[in-house]
PDB file of C-alpha atoms in Angstrom:
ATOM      1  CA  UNK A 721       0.000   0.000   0.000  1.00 97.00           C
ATOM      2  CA  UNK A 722       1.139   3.240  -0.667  1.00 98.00           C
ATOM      3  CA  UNK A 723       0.046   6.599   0.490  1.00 96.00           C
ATOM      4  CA  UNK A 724      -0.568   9.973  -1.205  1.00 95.00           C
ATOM      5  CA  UNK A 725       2.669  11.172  -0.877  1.00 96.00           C
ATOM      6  CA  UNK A 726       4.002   8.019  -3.106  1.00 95.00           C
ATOM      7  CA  UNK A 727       6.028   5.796  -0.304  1.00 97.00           C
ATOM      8  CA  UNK A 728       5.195   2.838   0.839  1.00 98.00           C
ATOM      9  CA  UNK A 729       3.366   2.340   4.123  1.00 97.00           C
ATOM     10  CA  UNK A 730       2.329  -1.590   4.379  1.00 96.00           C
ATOM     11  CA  UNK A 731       3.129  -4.538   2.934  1.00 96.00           C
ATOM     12  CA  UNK A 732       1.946  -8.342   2.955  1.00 93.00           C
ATOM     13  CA  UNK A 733       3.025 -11.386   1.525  1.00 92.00           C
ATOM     14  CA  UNK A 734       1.461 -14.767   0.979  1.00 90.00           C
ATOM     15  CA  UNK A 735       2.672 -17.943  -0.748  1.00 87.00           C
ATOM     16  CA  UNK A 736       0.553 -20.616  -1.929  1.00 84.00           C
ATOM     17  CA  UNK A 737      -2.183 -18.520  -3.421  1.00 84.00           C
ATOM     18  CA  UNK A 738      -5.025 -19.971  -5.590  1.00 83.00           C
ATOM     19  CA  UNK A 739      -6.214 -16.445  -6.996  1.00 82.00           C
ATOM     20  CA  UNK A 740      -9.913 -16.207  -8.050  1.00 83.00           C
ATOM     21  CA  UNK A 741     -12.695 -13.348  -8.675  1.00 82.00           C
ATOM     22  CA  UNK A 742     -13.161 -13.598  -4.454  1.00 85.00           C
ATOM     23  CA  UNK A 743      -9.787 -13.883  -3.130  1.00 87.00           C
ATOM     24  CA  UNK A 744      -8.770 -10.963  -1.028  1.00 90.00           C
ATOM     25  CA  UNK A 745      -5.824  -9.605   1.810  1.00 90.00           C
ATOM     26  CA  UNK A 746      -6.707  -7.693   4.809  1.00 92.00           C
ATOM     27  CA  UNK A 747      -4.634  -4.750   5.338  1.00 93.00           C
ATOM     28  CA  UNK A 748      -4.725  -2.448   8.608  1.00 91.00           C
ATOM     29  CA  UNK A 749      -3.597   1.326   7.659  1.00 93.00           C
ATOM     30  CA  UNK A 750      -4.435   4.361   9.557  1.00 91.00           C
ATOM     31  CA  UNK A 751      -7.077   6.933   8.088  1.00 91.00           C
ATOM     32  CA  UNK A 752      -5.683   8.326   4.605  1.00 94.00           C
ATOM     33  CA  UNK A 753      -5.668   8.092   0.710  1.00 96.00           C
ATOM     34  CA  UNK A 754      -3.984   4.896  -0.368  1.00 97.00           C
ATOM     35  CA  UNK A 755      -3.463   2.828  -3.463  1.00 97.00           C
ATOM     36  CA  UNK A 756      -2.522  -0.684  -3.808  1.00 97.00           C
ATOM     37  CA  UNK A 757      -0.405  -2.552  -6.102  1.00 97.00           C
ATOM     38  CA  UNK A 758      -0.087  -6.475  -6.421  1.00 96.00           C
ATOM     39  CA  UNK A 759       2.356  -8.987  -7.902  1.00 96.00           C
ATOM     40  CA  UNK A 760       2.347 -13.171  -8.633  1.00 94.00           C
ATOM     41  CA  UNK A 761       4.224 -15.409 -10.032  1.00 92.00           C
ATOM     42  CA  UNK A 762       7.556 -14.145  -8.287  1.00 91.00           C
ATOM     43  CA  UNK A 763      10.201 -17.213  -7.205  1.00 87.00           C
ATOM     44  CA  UNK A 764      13.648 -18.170  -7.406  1.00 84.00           C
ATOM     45  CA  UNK A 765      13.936 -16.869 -10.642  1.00 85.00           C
ATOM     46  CA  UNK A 766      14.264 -13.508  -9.277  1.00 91.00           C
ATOM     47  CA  UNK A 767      15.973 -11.334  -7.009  1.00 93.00           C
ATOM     48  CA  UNK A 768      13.480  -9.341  -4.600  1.00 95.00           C
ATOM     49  CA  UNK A 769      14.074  -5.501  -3.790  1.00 95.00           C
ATOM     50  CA  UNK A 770      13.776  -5.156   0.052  1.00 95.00           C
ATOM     51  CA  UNK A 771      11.285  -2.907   0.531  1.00 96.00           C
ATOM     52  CA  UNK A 772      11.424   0.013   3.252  1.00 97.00           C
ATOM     53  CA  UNK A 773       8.333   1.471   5.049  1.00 96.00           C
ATOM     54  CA  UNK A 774       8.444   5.397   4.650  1.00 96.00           C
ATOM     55  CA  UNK A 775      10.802   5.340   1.693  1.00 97.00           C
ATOM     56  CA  UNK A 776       9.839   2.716  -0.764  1.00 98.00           C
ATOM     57  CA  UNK A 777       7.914   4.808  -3.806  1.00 98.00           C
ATOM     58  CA  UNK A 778       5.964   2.902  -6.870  1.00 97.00           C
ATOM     59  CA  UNK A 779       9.472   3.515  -9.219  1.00 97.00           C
ATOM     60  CA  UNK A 780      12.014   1.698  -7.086  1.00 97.00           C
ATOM     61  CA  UNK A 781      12.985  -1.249  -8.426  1.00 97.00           C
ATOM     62  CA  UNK A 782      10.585  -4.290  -7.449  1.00 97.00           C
ATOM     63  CA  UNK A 783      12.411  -7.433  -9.299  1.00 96.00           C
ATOM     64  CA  UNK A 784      15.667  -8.155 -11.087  1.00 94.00           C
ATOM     65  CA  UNK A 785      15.929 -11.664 -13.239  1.00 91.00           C
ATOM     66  CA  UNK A 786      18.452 -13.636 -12.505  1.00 88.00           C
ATOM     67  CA  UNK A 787      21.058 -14.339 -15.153  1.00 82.00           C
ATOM     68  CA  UNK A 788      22.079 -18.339 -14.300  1.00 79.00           C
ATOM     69  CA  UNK A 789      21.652 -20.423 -16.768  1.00 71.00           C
ATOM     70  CA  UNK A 790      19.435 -22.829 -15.157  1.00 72.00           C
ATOM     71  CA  UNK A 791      17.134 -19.837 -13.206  1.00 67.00           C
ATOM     72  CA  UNK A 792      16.607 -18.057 -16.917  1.00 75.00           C
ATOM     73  CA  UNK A 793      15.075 -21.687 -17.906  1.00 75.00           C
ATOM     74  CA  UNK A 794      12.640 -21.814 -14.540  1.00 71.00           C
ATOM     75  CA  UNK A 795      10.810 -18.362 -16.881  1.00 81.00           C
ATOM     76  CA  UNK A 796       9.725 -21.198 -19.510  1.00 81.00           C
ATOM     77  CA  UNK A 797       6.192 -20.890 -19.452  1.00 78.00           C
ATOM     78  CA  UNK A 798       6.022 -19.110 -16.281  1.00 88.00           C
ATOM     79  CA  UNK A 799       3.500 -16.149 -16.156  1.00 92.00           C
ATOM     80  CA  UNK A 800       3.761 -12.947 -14.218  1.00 94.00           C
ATOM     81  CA  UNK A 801       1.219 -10.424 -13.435  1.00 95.00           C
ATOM     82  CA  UNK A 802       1.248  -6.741 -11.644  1.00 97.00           C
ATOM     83  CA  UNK A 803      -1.501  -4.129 -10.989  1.00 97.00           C
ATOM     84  CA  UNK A 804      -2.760  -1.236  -9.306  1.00 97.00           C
ATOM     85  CA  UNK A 805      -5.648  -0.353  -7.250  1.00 96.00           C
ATOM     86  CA  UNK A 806      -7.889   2.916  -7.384  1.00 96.00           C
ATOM     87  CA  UNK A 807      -7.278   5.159  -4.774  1.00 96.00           C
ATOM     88  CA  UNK A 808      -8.928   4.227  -1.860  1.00 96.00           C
ATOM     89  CA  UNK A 809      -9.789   6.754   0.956  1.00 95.00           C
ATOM     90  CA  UNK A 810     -10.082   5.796   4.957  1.00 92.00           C
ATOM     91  CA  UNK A 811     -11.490   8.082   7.271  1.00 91.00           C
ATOM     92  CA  UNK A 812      -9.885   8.581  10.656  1.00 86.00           C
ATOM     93  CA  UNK A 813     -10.733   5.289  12.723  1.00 78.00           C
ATOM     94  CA  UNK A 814     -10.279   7.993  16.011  1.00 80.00           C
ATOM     95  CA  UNK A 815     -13.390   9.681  15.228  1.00 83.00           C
ATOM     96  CA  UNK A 816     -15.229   7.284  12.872  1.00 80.00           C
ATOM     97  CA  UNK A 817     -14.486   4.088  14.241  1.00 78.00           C
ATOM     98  CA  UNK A 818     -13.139   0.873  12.860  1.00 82.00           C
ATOM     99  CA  UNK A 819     -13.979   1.272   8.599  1.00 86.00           C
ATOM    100  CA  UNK A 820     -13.411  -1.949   6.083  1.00 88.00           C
ATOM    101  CA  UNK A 821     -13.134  -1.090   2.514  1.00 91.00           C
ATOM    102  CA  UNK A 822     -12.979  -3.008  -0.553  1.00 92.00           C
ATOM    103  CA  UNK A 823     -11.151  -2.330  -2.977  1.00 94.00           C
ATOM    104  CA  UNK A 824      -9.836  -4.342  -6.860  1.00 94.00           C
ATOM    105  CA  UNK A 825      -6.416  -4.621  -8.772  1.00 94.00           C
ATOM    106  CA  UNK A 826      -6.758  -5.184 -11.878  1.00 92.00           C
ATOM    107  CA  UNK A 827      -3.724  -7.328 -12.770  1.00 94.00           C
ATOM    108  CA  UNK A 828      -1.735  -7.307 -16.163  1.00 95.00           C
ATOM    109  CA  UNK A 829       0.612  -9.607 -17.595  1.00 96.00           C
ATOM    110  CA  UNK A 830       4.254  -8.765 -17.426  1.00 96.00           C
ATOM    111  CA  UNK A 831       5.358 -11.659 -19.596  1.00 95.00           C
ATOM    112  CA  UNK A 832       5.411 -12.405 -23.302  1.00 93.00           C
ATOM    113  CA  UNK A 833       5.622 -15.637 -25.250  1.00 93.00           C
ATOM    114  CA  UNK A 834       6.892 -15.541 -28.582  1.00 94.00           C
ATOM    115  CA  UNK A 835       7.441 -18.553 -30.728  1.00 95.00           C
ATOM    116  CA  UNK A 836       9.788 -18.469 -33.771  1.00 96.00           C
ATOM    117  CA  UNK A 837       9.341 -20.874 -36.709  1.00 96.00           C
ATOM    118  CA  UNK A 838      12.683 -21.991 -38.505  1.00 95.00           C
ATOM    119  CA  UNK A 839      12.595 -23.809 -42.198  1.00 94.00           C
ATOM    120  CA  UNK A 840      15.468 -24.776 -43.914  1.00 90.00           C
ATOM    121  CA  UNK A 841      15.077 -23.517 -47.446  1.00 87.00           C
ATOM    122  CA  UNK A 842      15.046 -26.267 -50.235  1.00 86.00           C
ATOM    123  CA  UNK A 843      18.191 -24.585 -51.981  1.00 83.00           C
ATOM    124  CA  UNK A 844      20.091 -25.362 -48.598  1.00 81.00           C
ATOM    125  CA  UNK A 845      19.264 -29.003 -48.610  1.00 81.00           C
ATOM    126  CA  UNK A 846      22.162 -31.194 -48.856  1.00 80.00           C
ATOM    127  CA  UNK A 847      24.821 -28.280 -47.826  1.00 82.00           C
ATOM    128  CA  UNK A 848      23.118 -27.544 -43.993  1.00 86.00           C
ATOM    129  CA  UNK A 849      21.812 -29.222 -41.490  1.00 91.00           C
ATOM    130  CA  UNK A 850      18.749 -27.910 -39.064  1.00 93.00           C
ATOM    131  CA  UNK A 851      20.656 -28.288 -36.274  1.00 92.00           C
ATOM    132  CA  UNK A 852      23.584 -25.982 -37.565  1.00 93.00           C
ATOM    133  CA  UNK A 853      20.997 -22.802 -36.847  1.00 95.00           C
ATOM    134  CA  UNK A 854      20.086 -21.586 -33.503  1.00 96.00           C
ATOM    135  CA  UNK A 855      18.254 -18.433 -33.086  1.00 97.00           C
ATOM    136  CA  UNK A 856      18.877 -15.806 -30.005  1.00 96.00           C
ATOM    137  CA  UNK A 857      16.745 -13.264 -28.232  1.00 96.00           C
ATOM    138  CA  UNK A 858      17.787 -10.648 -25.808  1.00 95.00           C
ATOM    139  CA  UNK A 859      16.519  -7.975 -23.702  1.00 95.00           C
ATOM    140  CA  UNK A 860      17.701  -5.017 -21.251  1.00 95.00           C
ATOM    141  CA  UNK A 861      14.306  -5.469 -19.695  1.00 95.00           C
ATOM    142  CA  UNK A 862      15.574  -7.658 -16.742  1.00 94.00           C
ATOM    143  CA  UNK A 863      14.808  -4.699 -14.075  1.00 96.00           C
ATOM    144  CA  UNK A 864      11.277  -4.439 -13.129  1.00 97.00           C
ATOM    145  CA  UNK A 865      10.107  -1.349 -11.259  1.00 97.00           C
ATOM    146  CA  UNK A 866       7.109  -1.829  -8.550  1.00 98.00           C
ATOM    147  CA  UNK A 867       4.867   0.014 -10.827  1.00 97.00           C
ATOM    148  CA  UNK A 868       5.544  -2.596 -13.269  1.00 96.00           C
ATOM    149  CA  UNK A 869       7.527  -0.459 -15.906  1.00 96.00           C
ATOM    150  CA  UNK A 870      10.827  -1.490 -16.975  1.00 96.00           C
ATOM    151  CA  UNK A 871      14.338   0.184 -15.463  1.00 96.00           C
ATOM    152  CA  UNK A 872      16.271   1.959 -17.733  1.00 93.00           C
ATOM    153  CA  UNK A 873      19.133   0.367 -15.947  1.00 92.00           C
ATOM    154  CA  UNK A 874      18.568  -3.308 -17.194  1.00 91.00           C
ATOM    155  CA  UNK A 875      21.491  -5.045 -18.912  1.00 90.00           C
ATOM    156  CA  UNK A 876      20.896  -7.274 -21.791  1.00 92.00           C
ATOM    157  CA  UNK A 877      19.883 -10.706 -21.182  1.00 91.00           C
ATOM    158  CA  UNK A 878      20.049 -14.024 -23.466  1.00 92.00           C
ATOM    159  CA  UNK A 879      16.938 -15.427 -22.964  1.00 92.00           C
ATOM    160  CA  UNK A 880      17.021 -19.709 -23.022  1.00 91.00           C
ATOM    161  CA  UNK A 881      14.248 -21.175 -25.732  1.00 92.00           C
ATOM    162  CA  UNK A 882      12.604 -24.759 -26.178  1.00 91.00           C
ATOM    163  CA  UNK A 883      13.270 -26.417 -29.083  1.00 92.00           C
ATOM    164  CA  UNK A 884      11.186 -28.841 -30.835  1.00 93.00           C
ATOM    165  CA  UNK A 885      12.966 -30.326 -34.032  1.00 93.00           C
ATOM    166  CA  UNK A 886      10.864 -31.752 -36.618  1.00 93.00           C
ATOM    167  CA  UNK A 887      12.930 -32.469 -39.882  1.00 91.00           C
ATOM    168  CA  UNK A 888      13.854 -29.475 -41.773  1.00 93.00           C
ATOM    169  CA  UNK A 889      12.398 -27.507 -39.245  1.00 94.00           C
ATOM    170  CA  UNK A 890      11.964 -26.013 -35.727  1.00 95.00           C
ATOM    171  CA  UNK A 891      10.216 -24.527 -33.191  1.00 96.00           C
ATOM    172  CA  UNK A 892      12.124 -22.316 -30.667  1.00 95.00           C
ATOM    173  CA  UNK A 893       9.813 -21.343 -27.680  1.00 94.00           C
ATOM    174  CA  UNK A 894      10.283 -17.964 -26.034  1.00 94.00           C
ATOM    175  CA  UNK A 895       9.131 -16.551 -22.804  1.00 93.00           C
ATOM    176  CA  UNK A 896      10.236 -13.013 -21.367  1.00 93.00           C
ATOM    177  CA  UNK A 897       9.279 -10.276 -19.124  1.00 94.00           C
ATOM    178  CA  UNK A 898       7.887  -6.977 -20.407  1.00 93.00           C
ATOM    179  CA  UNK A 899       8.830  -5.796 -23.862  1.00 92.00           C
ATOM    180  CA  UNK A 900       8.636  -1.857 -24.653  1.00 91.00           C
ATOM    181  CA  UNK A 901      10.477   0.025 -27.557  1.00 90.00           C
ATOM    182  CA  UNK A 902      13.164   2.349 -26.260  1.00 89.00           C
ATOM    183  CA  UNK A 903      15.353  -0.893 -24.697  1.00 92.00           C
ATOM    184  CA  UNK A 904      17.864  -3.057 -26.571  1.00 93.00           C
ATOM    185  CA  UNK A 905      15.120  -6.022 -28.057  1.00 95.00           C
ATOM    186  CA  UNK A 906      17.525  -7.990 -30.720  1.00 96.00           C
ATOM    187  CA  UNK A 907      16.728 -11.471 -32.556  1.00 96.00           C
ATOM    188  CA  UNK A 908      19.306 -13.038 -34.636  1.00 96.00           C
ATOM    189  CA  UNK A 909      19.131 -16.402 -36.242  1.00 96.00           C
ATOM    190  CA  UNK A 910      22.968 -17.865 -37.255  1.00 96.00           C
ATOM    191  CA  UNK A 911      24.483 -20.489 -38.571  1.00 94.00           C
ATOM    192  CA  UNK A 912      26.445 -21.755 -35.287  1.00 94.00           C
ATOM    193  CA  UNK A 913      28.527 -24.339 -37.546  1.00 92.00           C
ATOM    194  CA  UNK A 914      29.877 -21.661 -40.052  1.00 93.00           C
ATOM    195  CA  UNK A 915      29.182 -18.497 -37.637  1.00 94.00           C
ATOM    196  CA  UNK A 916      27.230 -17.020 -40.768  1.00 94.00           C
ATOM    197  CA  UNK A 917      24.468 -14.569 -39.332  1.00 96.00           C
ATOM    198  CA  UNK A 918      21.419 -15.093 -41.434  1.00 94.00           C
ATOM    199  CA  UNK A 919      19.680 -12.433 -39.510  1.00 94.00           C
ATOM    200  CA  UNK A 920      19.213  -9.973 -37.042  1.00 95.00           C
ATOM    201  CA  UNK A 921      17.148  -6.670 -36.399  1.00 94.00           C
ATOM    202  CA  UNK A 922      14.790  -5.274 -33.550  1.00 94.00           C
ATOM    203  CA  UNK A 923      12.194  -8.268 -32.120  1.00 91.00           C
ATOM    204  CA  UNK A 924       9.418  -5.246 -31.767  1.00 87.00           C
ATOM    205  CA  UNK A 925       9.872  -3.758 -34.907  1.00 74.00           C
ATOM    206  CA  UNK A 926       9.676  -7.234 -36.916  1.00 56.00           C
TER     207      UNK A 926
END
């Protein structure tokens, strides 16, 4: 929960959650104007900002991915969500008592799955083999900021795929966190036996 001057004042955590239409937290806050924002999905994949009561604000950094090998594969089909509440107000509980509201965050997805489809052309038949091609992907979107945007202080990441080979061709399965123009998005397919690049560009612009 944060107040109206933007820093945090509570905060809750609970594992273990089956989230539905009537799940809800109880949080105890003092009379004031507050908003709420919510996160799931968040494990060992991550490294979690320690928040601070009184100083915390919505554009501190909330999540950072972490870049071992075998953590980057625990994103595979993992999805995350974040949202924020309307503002809720709470009258003084001095003069009016003990007051429940209710309030609703609307949570978004904060991950993207992109699947890329690679067919080796007839007129390479006989020179190449599937296998020889891999394709990358890689973001500076690694930072995630409570508010859910994405830090301008990310470094890029090589995001891991799964990759189902069916003769001439395959499928390489993506999944990443939040992707925005203005940040580093490449995709480049190459020949890993020759180190020929076939291609690369922006993955939002294509």
């Amino acid at each position: 929960a944060f107040g109206s001057d933007g820093k945090l004042v509570n905060a809750i955590t609970q594992k273990n959650v089956n989230l539905t239409k009537t799940y809800s937290a109880l949080m105890p806050l003092n009379g004031g104007v507050y908003s709420f924002i919510g996160w799931t999905g968040l494990d060992a994949s991550f490294d979690l900002a320690q928040l601070k009561l009184k100083q915390t604000t919505k554009a501190d950094v909330m999540l950072r991915l972490k870049q071992d090998s075998q953590l980057l594969k625990l994103l595979q089909n993992k999805r995350i969500f974040q949202g924020e509440s309307p503002l809720v107000h709470l009258p003084d509980a001095k003069t009016h008592g003990s007051i429940y509201k209710q309030t609703s965050i609307n949570l978004r997805e904060k991950t993207n799955r992109i699947k890329v489809d690679v067919e080796l052309h007839e007129s390479l038949k006989g020179f190449a083999n599937i296998e020889d091609f891999e394709v990358f992907i890689s973001s500076d979107n690694g930072i995630l900021n409570i508010d859910g945007t994405v830090s301008l202080n990310g470094i890029p990441i090589q995001y891991p795929y799964q990759k189902l080979l069916m003769g001439d061709q395959f499928t390489a399965n993506f999944t990443l966190l939040s992707l925005k123009t203005g940040y580093t998005n490449r995709i480049l397919l190459k020949n890993i036996k020759s180190g020929e690049v076939i291609y690369e560009g922006d993955l939002i612009a294509n």
